mmCIF file with all atom_site columns, C-alpha atoms in Angstrom:
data_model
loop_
_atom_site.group_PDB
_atom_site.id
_atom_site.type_symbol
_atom_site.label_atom_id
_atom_site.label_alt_id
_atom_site.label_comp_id
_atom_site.label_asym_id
_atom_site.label_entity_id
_atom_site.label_seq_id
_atom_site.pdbx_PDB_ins_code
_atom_site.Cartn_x
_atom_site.Cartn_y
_atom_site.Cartn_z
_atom_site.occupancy
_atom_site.B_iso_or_equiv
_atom_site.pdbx_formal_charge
_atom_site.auth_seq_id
_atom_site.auth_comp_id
_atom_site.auth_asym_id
_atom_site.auth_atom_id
_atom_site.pdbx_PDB_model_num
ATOM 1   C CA . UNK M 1 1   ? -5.022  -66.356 -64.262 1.00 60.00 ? 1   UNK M CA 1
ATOM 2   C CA . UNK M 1 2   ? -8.257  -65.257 -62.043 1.00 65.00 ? 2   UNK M CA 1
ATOM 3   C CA . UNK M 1 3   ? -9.236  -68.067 -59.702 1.00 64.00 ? 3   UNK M CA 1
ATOM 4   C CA . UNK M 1 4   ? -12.729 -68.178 -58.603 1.00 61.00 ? 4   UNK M CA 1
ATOM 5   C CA . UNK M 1 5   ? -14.181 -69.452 -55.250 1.00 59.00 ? 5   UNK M CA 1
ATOM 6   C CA . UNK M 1 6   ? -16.178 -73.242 -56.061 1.00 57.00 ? 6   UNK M CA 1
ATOM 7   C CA . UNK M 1 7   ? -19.463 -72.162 -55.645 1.00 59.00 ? 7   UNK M CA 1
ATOM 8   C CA . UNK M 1 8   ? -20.226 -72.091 -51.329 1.00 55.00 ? 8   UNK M CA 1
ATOM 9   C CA . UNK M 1 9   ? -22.568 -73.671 -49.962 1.00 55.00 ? 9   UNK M CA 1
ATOM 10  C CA . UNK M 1 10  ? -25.074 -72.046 -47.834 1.00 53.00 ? 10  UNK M CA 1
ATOM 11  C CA . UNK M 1 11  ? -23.075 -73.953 -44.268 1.00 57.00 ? 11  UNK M CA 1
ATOM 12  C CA . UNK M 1 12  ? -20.165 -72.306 -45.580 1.00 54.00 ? 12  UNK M CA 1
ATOM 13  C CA . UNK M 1 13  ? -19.372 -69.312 -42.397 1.00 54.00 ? 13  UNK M CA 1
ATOM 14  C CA . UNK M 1 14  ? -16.624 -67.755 -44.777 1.00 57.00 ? 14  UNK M CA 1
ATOM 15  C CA . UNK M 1 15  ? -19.014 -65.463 -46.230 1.00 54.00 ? 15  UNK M CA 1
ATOM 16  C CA . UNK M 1 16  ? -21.722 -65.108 -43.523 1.00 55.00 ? 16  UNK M CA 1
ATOM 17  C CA . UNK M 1 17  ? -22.579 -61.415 -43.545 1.00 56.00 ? 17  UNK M CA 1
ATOM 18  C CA . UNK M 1 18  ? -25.110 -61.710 -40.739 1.00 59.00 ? 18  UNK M CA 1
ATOM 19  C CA . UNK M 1 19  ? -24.253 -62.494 -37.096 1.00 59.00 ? 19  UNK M CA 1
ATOM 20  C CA . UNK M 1 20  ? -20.744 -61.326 -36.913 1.00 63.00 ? 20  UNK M CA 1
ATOM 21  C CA . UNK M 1 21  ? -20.483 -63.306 -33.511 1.00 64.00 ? 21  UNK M CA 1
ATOM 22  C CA . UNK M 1 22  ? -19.052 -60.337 -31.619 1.00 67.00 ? 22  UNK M CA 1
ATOM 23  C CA . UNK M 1 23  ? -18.833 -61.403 -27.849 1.00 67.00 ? 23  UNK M CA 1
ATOM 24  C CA . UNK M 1 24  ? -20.386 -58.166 -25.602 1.00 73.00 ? 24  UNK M CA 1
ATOM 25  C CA . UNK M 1 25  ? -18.834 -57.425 -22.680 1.00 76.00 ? 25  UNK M CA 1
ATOM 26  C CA . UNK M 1 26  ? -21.620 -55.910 -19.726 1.00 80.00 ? 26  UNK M CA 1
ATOM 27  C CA . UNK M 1 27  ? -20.144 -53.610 -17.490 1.00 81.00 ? 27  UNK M CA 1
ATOM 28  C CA . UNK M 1 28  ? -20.838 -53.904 -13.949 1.00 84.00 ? 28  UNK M CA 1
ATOM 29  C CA . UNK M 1 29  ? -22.892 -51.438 -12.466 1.00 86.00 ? 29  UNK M CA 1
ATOM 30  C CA . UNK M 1 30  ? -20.578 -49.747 -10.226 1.00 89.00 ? 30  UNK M CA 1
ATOM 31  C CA . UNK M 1 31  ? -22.257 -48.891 -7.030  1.00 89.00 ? 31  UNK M CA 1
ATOM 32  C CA . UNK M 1 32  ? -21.375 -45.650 -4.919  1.00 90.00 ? 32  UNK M CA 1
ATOM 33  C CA . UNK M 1 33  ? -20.407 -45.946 -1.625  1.00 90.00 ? 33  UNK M CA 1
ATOM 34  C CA . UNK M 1 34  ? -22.561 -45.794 1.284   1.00 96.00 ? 34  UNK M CA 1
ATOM 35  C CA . UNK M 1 35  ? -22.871 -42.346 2.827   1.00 98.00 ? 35  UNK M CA 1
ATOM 36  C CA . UNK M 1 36  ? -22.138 -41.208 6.190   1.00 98.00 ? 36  UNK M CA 1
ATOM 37  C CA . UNK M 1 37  ? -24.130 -38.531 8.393   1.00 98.00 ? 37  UNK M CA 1
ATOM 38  C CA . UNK M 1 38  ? -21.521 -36.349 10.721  1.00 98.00 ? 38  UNK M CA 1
ATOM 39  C CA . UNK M 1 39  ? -23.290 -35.323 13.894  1.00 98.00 ? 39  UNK M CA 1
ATOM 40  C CA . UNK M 1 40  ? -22.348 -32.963 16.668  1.00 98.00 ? 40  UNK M CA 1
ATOM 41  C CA . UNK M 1 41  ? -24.316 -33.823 20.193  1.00 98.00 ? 41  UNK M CA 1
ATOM 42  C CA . UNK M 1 42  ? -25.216 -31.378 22.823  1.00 97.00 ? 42  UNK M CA 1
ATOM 43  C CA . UNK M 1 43  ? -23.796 -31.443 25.809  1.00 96.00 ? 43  UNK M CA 1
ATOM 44  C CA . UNK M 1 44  ? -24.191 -28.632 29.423  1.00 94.00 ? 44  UNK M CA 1
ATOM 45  C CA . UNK M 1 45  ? -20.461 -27.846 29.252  1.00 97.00 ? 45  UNK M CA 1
ATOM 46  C CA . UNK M 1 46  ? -19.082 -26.774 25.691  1.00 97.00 ? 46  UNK M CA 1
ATOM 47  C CA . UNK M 1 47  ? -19.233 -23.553 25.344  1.00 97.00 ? 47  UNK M CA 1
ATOM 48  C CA . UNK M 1 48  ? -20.895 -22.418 22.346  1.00 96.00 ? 48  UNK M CA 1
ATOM 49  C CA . UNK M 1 49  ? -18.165 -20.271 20.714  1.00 97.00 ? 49  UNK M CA 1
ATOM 50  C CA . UNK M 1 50  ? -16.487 -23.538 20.644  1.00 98.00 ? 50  UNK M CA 1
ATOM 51  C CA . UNK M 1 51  ? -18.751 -25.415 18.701  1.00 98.00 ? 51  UNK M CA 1
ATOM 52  C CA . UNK M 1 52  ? -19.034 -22.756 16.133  1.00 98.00 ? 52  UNK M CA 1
ATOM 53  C CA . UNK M 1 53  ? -15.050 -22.792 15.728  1.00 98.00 ? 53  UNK M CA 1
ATOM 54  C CA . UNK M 1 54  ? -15.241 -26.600 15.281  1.00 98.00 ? 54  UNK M CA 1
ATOM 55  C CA . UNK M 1 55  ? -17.580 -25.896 12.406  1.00 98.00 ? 55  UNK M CA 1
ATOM 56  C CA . UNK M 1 56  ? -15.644 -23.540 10.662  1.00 98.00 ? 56  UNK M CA 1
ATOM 57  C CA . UNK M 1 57  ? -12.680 -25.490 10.757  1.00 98.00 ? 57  UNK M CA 1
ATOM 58  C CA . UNK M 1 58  ? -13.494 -29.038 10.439  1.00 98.00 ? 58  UNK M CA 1
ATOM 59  C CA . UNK M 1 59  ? -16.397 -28.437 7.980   1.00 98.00 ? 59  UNK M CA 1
ATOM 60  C CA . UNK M 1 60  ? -16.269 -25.234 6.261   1.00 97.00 ? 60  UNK M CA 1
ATOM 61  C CA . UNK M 1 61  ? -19.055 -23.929 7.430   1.00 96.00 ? 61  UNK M CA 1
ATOM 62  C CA . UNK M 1 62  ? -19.528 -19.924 6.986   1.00 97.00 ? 62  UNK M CA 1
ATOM 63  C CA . UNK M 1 63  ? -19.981 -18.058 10.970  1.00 97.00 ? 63  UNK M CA 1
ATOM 64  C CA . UNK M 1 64  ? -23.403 -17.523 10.300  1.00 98.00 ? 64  UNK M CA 1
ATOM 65  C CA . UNK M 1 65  ? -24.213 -21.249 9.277   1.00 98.00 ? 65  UNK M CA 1
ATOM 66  C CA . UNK M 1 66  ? -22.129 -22.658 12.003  1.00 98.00 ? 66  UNK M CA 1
ATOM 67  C CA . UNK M 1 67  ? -23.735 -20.452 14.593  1.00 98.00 ? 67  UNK M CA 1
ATOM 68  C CA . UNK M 1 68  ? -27.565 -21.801 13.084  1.00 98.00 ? 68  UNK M CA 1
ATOM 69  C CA . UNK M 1 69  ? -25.956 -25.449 13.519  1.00 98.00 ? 69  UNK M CA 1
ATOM 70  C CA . UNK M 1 70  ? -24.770 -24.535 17.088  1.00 97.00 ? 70  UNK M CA 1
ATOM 71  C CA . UNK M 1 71  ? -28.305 -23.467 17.845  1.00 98.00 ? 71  UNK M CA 1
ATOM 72  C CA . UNK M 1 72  ? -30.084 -26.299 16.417  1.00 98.00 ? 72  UNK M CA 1
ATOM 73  C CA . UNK M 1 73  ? -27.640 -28.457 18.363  1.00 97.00 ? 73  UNK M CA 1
ATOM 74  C CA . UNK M 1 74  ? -28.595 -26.274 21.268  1.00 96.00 ? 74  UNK M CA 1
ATOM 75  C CA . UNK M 1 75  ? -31.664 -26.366 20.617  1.00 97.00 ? 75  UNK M CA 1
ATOM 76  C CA . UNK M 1 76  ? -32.617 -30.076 19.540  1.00 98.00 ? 76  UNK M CA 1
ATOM 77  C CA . UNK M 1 77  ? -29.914 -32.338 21.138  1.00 97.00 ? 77  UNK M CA 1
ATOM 78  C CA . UNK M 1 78  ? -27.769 -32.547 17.679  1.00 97.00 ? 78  UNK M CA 1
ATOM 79  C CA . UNK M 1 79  ? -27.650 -31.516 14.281  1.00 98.00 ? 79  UNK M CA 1
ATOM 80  C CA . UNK M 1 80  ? -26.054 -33.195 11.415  1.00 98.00 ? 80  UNK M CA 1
ATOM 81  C CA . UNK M 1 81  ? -22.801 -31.571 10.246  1.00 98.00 ? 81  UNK M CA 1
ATOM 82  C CA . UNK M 1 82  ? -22.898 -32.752 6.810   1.00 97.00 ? 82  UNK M CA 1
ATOM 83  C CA . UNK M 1 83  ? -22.771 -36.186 5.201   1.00 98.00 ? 83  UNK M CA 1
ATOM 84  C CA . UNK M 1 84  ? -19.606 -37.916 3.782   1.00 98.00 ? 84  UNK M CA 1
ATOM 85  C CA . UNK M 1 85  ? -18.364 -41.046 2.840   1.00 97.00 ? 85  UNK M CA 1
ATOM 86  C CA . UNK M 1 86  ? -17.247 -43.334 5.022   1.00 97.00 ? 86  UNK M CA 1
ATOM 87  C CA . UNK M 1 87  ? -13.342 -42.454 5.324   1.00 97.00 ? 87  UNK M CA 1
ATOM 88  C CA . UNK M 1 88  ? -13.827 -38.912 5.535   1.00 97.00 ? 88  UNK M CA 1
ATOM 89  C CA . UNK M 1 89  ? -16.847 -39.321 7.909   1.00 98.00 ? 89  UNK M CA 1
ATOM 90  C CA . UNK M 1 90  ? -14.311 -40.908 10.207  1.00 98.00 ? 90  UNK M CA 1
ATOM 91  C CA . UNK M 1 91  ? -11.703 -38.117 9.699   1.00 98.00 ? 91  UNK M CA 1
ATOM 92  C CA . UNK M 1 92  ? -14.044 -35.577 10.465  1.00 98.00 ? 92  UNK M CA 1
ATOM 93  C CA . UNK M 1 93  ? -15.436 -37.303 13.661  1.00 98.00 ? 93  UNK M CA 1
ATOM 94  C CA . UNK M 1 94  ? -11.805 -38.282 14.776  1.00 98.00 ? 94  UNK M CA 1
ATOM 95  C CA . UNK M 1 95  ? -10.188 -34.405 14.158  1.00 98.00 ? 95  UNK M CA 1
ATOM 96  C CA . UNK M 1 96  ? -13.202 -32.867 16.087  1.00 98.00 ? 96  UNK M CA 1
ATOM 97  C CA . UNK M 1 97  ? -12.940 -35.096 18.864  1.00 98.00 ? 97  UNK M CA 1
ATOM 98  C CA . UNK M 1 98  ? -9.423  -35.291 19.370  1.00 98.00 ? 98  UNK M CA 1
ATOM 99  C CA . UNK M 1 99  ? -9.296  -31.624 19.028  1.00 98.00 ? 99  UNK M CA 1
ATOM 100 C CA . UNK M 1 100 ? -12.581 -31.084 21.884  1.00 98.00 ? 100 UNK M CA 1
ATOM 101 C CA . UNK M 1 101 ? -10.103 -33.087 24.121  1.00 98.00 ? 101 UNK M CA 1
ATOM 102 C CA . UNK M 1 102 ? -6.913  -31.086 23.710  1.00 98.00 ? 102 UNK M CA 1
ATOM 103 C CA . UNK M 1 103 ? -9.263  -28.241 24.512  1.00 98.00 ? 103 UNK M CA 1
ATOM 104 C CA . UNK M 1 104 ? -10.363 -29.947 27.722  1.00 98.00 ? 104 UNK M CA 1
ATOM 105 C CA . UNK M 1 105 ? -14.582 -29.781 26.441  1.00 98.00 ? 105 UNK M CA 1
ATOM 106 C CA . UNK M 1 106 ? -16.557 -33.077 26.310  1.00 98.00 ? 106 UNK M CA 1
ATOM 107 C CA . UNK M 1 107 ? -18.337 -31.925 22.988  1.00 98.00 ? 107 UNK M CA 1
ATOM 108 C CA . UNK M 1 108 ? -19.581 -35.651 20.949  1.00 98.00 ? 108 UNK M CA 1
ATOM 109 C CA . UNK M 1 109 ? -19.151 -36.392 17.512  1.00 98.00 ? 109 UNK M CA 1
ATOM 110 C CA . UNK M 1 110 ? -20.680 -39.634 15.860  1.00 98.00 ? 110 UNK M CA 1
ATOM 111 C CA . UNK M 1 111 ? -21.296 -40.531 12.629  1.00 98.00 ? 111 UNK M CA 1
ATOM 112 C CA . UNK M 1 112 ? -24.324 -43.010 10.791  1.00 98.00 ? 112 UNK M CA 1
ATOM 113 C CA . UNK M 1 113 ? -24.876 -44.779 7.828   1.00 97.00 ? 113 UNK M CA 1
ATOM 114 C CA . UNK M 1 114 ? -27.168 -42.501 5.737   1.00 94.00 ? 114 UNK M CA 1
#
């Protein structure tokens, strides 16, 4: 024997097709991190040759773009090295410095926010 629903009543949510009353989560916009700019400052007592080997091997740079950053540095006061976030920034600033001391030059490294 077939039993049959009693007839439902329109209050009846058992056979609501409409609103299936799914909850949405939102994802969070995930922001990216602030960036870091990686400068090199002049100074009358580095010699040049140095800054160019910082360049090439803290920051990859190719001998002919390190020696146009040298220049500029020369040239303006400082040039930025490249930008980074924030942990890396302050690798990059740390290594060159602590590597301009054990090489007795007072070259400067800093780093900004972006």
């Amino acid at each position: 024997m077939i039993r049959l629903p009693l007839k439902m009543s329109d209050k009846d949510d058992r056979f609501d097709d409409g609103d299936l009353g799914l909850a949405l989560k939102t994802r969070p916009k995930t922001q990216r991190p602030p960036m870091y700019k990686v400068m090199l400052l002049n100074d009358d007592y580095t010699p040049m040759e140095f800054v160019i080997l910082v360049l090439e091997r803290f920051f990859g740079i190719t001998s002919s773009q390190a020696t146009e950053i040298m220049l500029t540095v020369h040239t303006k006061g400082l040039a930025v090295v490249g930008v980074f976030a924030f942990e890396i920034a302050e690798t990059k600033v740390s290594q060159v410095m602590d590597f301009a001391r054990r090489h007795q030059h007072p070259l400067q490294c800093t780093m900004e926010k972006e």
